[in-house]
Structures are given as C-alpha cells and as structure tokens.
C-alpha cells in the first residue's frame, strides 16, 4: 500500500471546508498527492504532515482545542517541525501573547509563535474588506480578504515579517509556522496554499 501524506484542517469551528477545497486544488495544481482530512478530535494531528488552523472565533477555538486535547498535539507537531498555517483566528491561536481582551477572558493560546496579537485589530472600524497586499514570499500582489481581522502588534527576533498593513503585521513566518490575518481560502488565488504545500513537501 502506498503511504499517502495527510494534511489536516482543524474542523472544530470556522472556515473549514474552504481550506479543504483550497488545499485539494493546490495539491492538484502542484501535482502532488495527499489526503486532506478534517480534524475534529484527538489522535489525528500526530499523523499529519501539515496542519491548518482556520479562521473563526479564537476564544471558542482555543477553549475547544485545549478541552479536546488537540492543543497539546499541535504544540508537539510544531516542535517536531511539522508545517502549520494559521489564518485569521488561527493567527491568534498560534500566538504567545494576546491583547487585554485575551488576558481579560483568560483565554489560553498555543504560544507557538513569538508574537503579541490584537484580536480585533481591524474588526471595529470595518468588519470586512479586501486589500491588495505585498507579501514577501510571493512575487506579485495578493488580494487579502479581512473579516474582523486580527493583527500582530509585535514579534520576537525569530519571526520573519512577511507583510504589514496600517502598522500591523498581517503575515509572518517563524520557521515551520505561517500566520496570516486574512483569509487566503476565500480568494481564488492558491499561491499561499501552494507555498504552504512547498513547506510540507520540501519543494
Ligand atoms: N477576530 C476574530 C477572533 O477574535 C477572528 C476573526 C476571524 O477569524 N474571521 O477570533
């Protein structure tokens, strides 16, 4: 039997099916084969060669990840070098520190990225918007879809800033971990998912 790499999308809450779709299309485009699986419970993350944490509501997402024992599995995977992509709420979940709002609700974060985030950095002014972004890992601009989007306020020296908007970091990478404040799964452009697959397959 041929061993097929698994790529898991955390499917507890949020924009799950869009990421699964985008990953499947990106795999096809890259000409690589992998099984894209929805992660709803403990025990699947350790089998995955790549993990996506989608957007949604970070408080709920974090609470359930810790309650179900998936949080520890993601932390272990990150420490083993498994590529992880966090988008929107996923960017918050990956952070080491949150803003006052996160502290007030004693929301526990995964602490995988050396970042401090503002949960609703773009949320209050304009709930949803699109912006043409220059992202360091892409050779031309990318249309970012922002929905009650967070932002990275500050980060440690090990974090590579990939893009900024309004003085906030909206794309960053720390080794195997990539965090975006916007939703690449909601645009037709597959370049970010393809970049992520490049990390998964070392190509
Ligand atoms: N700002 C939201 C939060 O706090 C995230 C929004 C999103 O993922 N679209 O969780």
mmCIF file of C-alpha atoms and ligand atoms in Angstrom:
data_model
loop_
_atom_site.group_PDB
_atom_site.id
_atom_site.type_symbol
_atom_site.label_atom_id
_atom_site.label_comp_id
_atom_site.label_asym_id
_atom_site.label_seq_id
_atom_site.Cartn_x
_atom_site.Cartn_y
_atom_site.Cartn_z
ATOM 1 C CA UNK A 1 0.000 0.000 0.000
ATOM 2 C CA UNK A 2 1.234 3.460 -0.849
ATOM 3 C CA UNK A 3 1.658 5.749 2.112
ATOM 4 C CA UNK A 4 -0.302 8.933 1.493
ATOM 5 C CA UNK A 5 0.678 12.088 3.351
ATOM 6 C CA UNK A 6 -2.139 13.575 5.431
ATOM 7 C CA UNK A 7 -2.771 17.289 5.720
ATOM 8 C CA UNK A 8 -5.206 18.161 8.484
ATOM 9 C CA UNK A 9 -7.556 21.103 8.818
ATOM 10 C CA UNK A 10 -8.759 21.776 12.358
ATOM 11 C CA UNK A 11 -12.502 21.346 11.947
ATOM 12 C CA UNK A 12 -13.855 22.351 15.307
ATOM 13 C CA UNK A 13 -15.237 25.684 14.177
ATOM 14 C CA UNK A 14 -14.807 28.251 11.399
ATOM 15 C CA UNK A 15 -13.881 28.336 7.701
ATOM 16 C CA UNK A 16 -13.056 24.644 7.351
ATOM 17 C CA UNK A 17 -14.460 23.473 4.012
ATOM 18 C CA UNK A 18 -12.962 26.434 2.138
ATOM 19 C CA UNK A 19 -9.474 25.459 3.346
ATOM 20 C CA UNK A 20 -10.048 21.797 2.482
ATOM 21 C CA UNK A 21 -11.134 22.842 -1.023
ATOM 22 C CA UNK A 22 -8.219 25.223 -1.488
ATOM 23 C CA UNK A 23 -5.723 22.588 -0.311
ATOM 24 C CA UNK A 24 -7.168 19.975 -2.677
ATOM 25 C CA UNK A 25 -6.996 22.380 -5.613
ATOM 26 C CA UNK A 26 -3.460 23.463 -4.679
ATOM 27 C CA UNK A 27 -2.346 19.823 -4.433
ATOM 28 C CA UNK A 28 -3.735 19.157 -7.879
ATOM 29 C CA UNK A 29 -2.002 22.212 -9.272
ATOM 30 C CA UNK A 30 1.298 21.204 -7.697
ATOM 31 C CA UNK A 31 0.877 17.674 -8.985
ATOM 32 C CA UNK A 32 1.343 16.100 -5.545
ATOM 33 C CA UNK A 33 -0.921 13.644 -3.826
ATOM 34 C CA UNK A 34 -2.052 13.871 -0.213
ATOM 35 C CA UNK A 35 -5.156 13.198 1.778
ATOM 36 C CA UNK A 36 -6.800 16.312 3.212
ATOM 37 C CA UNK A 37 -8.568 15.437 6.445
ATOM 38 C CA UNK A 38 -10.835 17.315 8.843
ATOM 39 C CA UNK A 39 -9.602 17.176 12.430
ATOM 40 C CA UNK A 40 -12.473 17.022 14.889
ATOM 41 C CA UNK A 41 -10.882 15.050 17.685
ATOM 42 C CA UNK A 42 -7.650 13.972 19.300
ATOM 43 C CA UNK A 43 -5.416 11.406 17.598
ATOM 44 C CA UNK A 44 -5.289 12.745 14.025
ATOM 45 C CA UNK A 45 -2.794 15.609 14.367
ATOM 46 C CA UNK A 46 0.138 13.215 15.079
ATOM 47 C CA UNK A 47 -0.496 11.530 11.695
ATOM 48 C CA UNK A 48 -0.436 14.792 9.725
ATOM 49 C CA UNK A 49 2.456 16.227 7.745
ATOM 50 C CA UNK A 50 0.829 19.663 7.702
ATOM 51 C CA UNK A 51 -1.835 21.366 9.788
ATOM 52 C CA UNK A 52 -4.146 24.296 9.042
ATOM 53 C CA UNK A 53 -5.863 26.276 11.797
ATOM 54 C CA UNK A 54 -8.692 28.211 10.119
ATOM 55 C CA UNK A 55 -10.464 31.443 10.928
ATOM 56 C CA UNK A 56 -13.479 31.512 13.177
ATOM 57 C CA UNK A 57 -13.716 32.730 16.730
ATOM 58 C CA UNK A 58 -10.456 32.373 18.586
ATOM 59 C CA UNK A 59 -11.904 32.149 22.103
ATOM 60 C CA UNK A 60 -14.142 29.215 21.178
ATOM 61 C CA UNK A 61 -11.442 27.635 19.046
ATOM 62 C CA UNK A 62 -8.867 27.779 21.846
ATOM 63 C CA UNK A 63 -11.260 26.558 24.501
ATOM 64 C CA UNK A 64 -12.226 23.514 22.435
ATOM 65 C CA UNK A 65 -8.666 22.750 21.297
ATOM 66 C CA UNK A 66 -7.493 22.606 24.905
ATOM 67 C CA UNK A 67 -10.580 20.751 26.139
ATOM 68 C CA UNK A 68 -10.286 18.070 23.443
ATOM 69 C CA UNK A 69 -6.549 17.583 23.942
ATOM 70 C CA UNK A 70 -5.788 18.738 20.392
ATOM 71 C CA UNK A 71 -3.843 21.797 21.597
ATOM 72 C CA UNK A 72 -1.029 19.663 23.058
ATOM 73 C CA UNK A 73 -0.863 17.618 19.857
ATOM 74 C CA UNK A 74 -0.481 20.766 17.744
ATOM 75 C CA UNK A 75 2.260 22.058 20.048
ATOM 76 C CA UNK A 76 4.113 18.730 19.735
ATOM 77 C CA UNK A 77 3.723 18.767 15.940
ATOM 78 C CA UNK A 78 5.069 22.335 15.783
ATOM 79 C CA UNK A 79 8.070 21.324 17.896
ATOM 80 C CA UNK A 80 8.729 18.403 15.513
ATOM 81 C CA UNK A 81 8.857 20.863 12.596
ATOM 82 C CA UNK A 82 5.502 19.999 11.021
ATOM 83 C CA UNK A 83 4.374 22.958 8.867
ATOM 84 C CA UNK A 84 1.420 24.823 10.358
ATOM 85 C CA UNK A 85 -0.707 27.510 8.717
ATOM 86 C CA UNK A 86 -2.934 29.696 10.900
ATOM 87 C CA UNK A 87 -5.345 32.112 9.242
ATOM 88 C CA UNK A 88 -7.258 34.901 10.988
ATOM 89 C CA UNK A 89 -8.430 33.344 14.288
ATOM 90 C CA UNK A 90 -5.674 30.779 13.610
ATOM 91 C CA UNK A 91 -3.101 33.595 13.815
ATOM 92 C CA UNK A 92 -4.443 34.437 17.291
ATOM 93 C CA UNK A 93 -4.466 30.812 18.436
ATOM 94 C CA UNK A 94 -0.793 30.403 17.437
ATOM 95 C CA UNK A 95 0.392 33.497 19.332
ATOM 96 C CA UNK A 96 2.293 33.639 22.579
ATOM 97 C CA UNK A 97 0.516 36.706 23.888
ATOM 98 C CA UNK A 98 -2.843 38.311 23.312
ATOM 99 C CA UNK A 99 -4.181 41.788 23.991
ATOM 100 C CA UNK A 100 -6.056 42.963 27.103
ATOM 101 C CA UNK A 101 -9.208 41.349 25.753
ATOM 102 C CA UNK A 102 -7.487 37.954 25.590
ATOM 103 C CA UNK A 103 -5.992 38.470 29.047
ATOM 104 C CA UNK A 104 -9.342 39.550 30.483
ATOM 105 C CA UNK A 105 -11.049 36.388 29.292
ATOM 106 C CA UNK A 106 -8.009 34.317 30.450
ATOM 107 C CA UNK A 107 -8.004 32.775 27.024
ATOM 108 C CA UNK A 108 -5.164 30.292 26.766
ATOM 109 C CA UNK A 109 -3.223 30.447 23.475
ATOM 110 C CA UNK A 110 -0.953 27.809 21.935
ATOM 111 C CA UNK A 111 2.105 30.050 22.261
ATOM 112 C CA UNK A 112 3.818 28.528 19.241
ATOM 113 C CA UNK A 113 4.746 31.862 17.633
ATOM 114 C CA UNK A 114 6.702 34.553 19.403
ATOM 115 C CA UNK A 115 4.036 37.145 18.663
ATOM 116 C CA UNK A 116 1.696 39.503 20.504
ATOM 117 C CA UNK A 117 -1.658 39.943 18.807
ATOM 118 C CA UNK A 118 -4.587 42.321 18.799
ATOM 119 C CA UNK A 119 -7.645 40.091 18.378
ATOM 120 C CA UNK A 120 -9.838 42.583 16.571
ATOM 121 C CA UNK A 121 -7.212 44.943 15.176
ATOM 122 C CA UNK A 122 -9.260 45.635 12.030
ATOM 123 C CA UNK A 123 -12.603 44.496 13.324
ATOM 124 C CA UNK A 124 -14.192 47.545 14.812
ATOM 125 C CA UNK A 125 -13.569 50.072 12.076
ATOM 126 C CA UNK A 126 -14.552 47.977 9.120
ATOM 127 C CA UNK A 127 -15.832 44.493 9.653
ATOM 128 C CA UNK A 128 -14.832 43.148 6.299
ATOM 129 C CA UNK A 129 -12.685 44.471 3.459
ATOM 130 C CA UNK A 130 -10.247 43.459 0.767
ATOM 131 C CA UNK A 131 -6.796 44.844 0.278
ATOM 132 C CA UNK A 132 -4.034 44.334 -2.271
ATOM 133 C CA UNK A 133 -1.054 43.084 -0.276
ATOM 134 C CA UNK A 134 2.631 42.799 -0.985
ATOM 135 C CA UNK A 135 3.735 39.584 0.699
ATOM 136 C CA UNK A 136 7.431 38.732 0.788
ATOM 137 C CA UNK A 137 7.008 35.093 -0.197
ATOM 138 C CA UNK A 138 5.010 35.956 -3.352
ATOM 139 C CA UNK A 139 6.329 37.635 -6.474
ATOM 140 C CA UNK A 140 3.274 39.824 -7.053
ATOM 141 C CA UNK A 141 0.405 41.245 -5.001
ATOM 142 C CA UNK A 142 -2.253 39.105 -3.324
ATOM 143 C CA UNK A 143 -5.858 40.097 -2.605
ATOM 144 C CA UNK A 144 -6.336 39.676 1.127
ATOM 145 C CA UNK A 145 -9.870 39.164 2.465
ATOM 146 C CA UNK A 146 -10.114 40.558 6.006
ATOM 147 C CA UNK A 147 -13.055 39.623 8.239
ATOM 148 C CA UNK A 148 -12.979 41.011 11.790
ATOM 149 C CA UNK A 149 -9.287 40.524 11.325
ATOM 150 C CA UNK A 150 -6.613 40.398 13.981
ATOM 151 C CA UNK A 151 -3.092 41.784 13.630
ATOM 152 C CA UNK A 152 0.318 41.066 15.110
ATOM 153 C CA UNK A 153 1.363 44.035 17.222
ATOM 154 C CA UNK A 154 4.903 42.903 17.946
ATOM 155 C CA UNK A 155 7.094 39.870 17.490
ATOM 156 C CA UNK A 156 10.388 38.376 18.613
ATOM 157 C CA UNK A 157 13.589 38.230 16.540
ATOM 158 C CA UNK A 158 12.873 34.696 15.300
ATOM 159 C CA UNK A 159 9.778 35.851 13.452
ATOM 160 C CA UNK A 160 10.061 36.937 9.814
ATOM 161 C CA UNK A 161 7.603 39.686 8.954
ATOM 162 C CA UNK A 162 6.100 38.999 5.515
ATOM 163 C CA UNK A 163 3.582 41.817 5.203
ATOM 164 C CA UNK A 164 2.195 44.847 7.037
ATOM 165 C CA UNK A 165 -0.996 46.871 6.804
ATOM 166 C CA UNK A 166 -1.740 50.021 8.818
ATOM 167 C CA UNK A 167 1.320 49.474 11.031
ATOM 168 C CA UNK A 168 0.259 45.962 11.929
ATOM 169 C CA UNK A 169 1.914 42.746 10.860
ATOM 170 C CA UNK A 170 -0.596 40.759 8.853
ATOM 171 C CA UNK A 171 1.617 37.929 7.619
ATOM 172 C CA UNK A 172 4.535 36.338 9.434
ATOM 173 C CA UNK A 173 6.566 33.179 9.494
ATOM 174 C CA UNK A 174 8.547 31.524 12.249
ATOM 175 C CA UNK A 175 10.363 28.511 10.847
ATOM 176 C CA UNK A 176 7.696 25.936 10.007
ATOM 177 C CA UNK A 177 4.806 28.134 11.187
ATOM 178 C CA UNK A 178 2.994 30.632 8.963
ATOM 179 C CA UNK A 179 0.342 33.051 10.250
ATOM 180 C CA UNK A 180 -1.947 35.311 8.217
ATOM 181 C CA UNK A 181 -4.503 37.849 9.442
ATOM 182 C CA UNK A 182 -6.586 37.428 6.286
ATOM 183 C CA UNK A 183 -8.374 34.509 4.605
ATOM 184 C CA UNK A 184 -6.424 33.074 1.640
ATOM 185 C CA UNK A 185 -9.023 30.288 1.370
ATOM 186 C CA UNK A 186 -11.649 32.851 0.352
ATOM 187 C CA UNK A 187 -9.853 34.104 -2.732
ATOM 188 C CA UNK A 188 -9.390 32.142 -5.933
ATOM 189 C CA UNK A 189 -5.639 32.679 -5.699
ATOM 190 C CA UNK A 190 -3.993 29.456 -4.492
ATOM 191 C CA UNK A 191 -0.440 30.781 -4.155
ATOM 192 C CA UNK A 192 -0.391 30.821 -0.360
ATOM 193 C CA UNK A 193 -1.720 27.273 -0.098
ATOM 194 C CA UNK A 194 0.838 26.260 -2.694
ATOM 195 C CA UNK A 195 3.593 27.933 -0.688
ATOM 196 C CA UNK A 196 2.406 26.027 2.395
ATOM 197 C CA UNK A 197 2.439 22.758 0.440
ATOM 198 C CA UNK A 198 6.001 23.606 -0.586
ATOM 199 C CA UNK A 199 6.903 23.578 3.104
ATOM 200 C CA UNK A 200 5.044 20.285 3.663
ATOM 201 C CA UNK A 201 6.713 18.523 0.731
ATOM 202 C CA UNK A 202 10.042 20.344 0.900
ATOM 203 C CA UNK A 203 9.738 21.519 -2.661
HETATM 204 N N1 LIG B 1 -11.213 38.482 15.445
HETATM 205 C C1 LIG B 1 -11.722 37.147 15.499
HETATM 206 C C2 LIG B 1 -11.382 36.477 16.828
HETATM 207 O O1 LIG B 1 -11.166 37.109 17.776
HETATM 208 C C3 LIG B 1 -11.203 36.310 14.356
HETATM 209 C C4 LIG B 1 -11.998 36.615 13.102
HETATM 210 C C5 LIG B 1 -11.886 35.598 12.007
HETATM 211 O O2 LIG B 1 -11.265 34.533 12.139
HETATM 212 N N2 LIG B 1 -12.520 35.884 10.898
HETATM 213 O O3 LIG B 1 -11.397 35.293 16.951
#
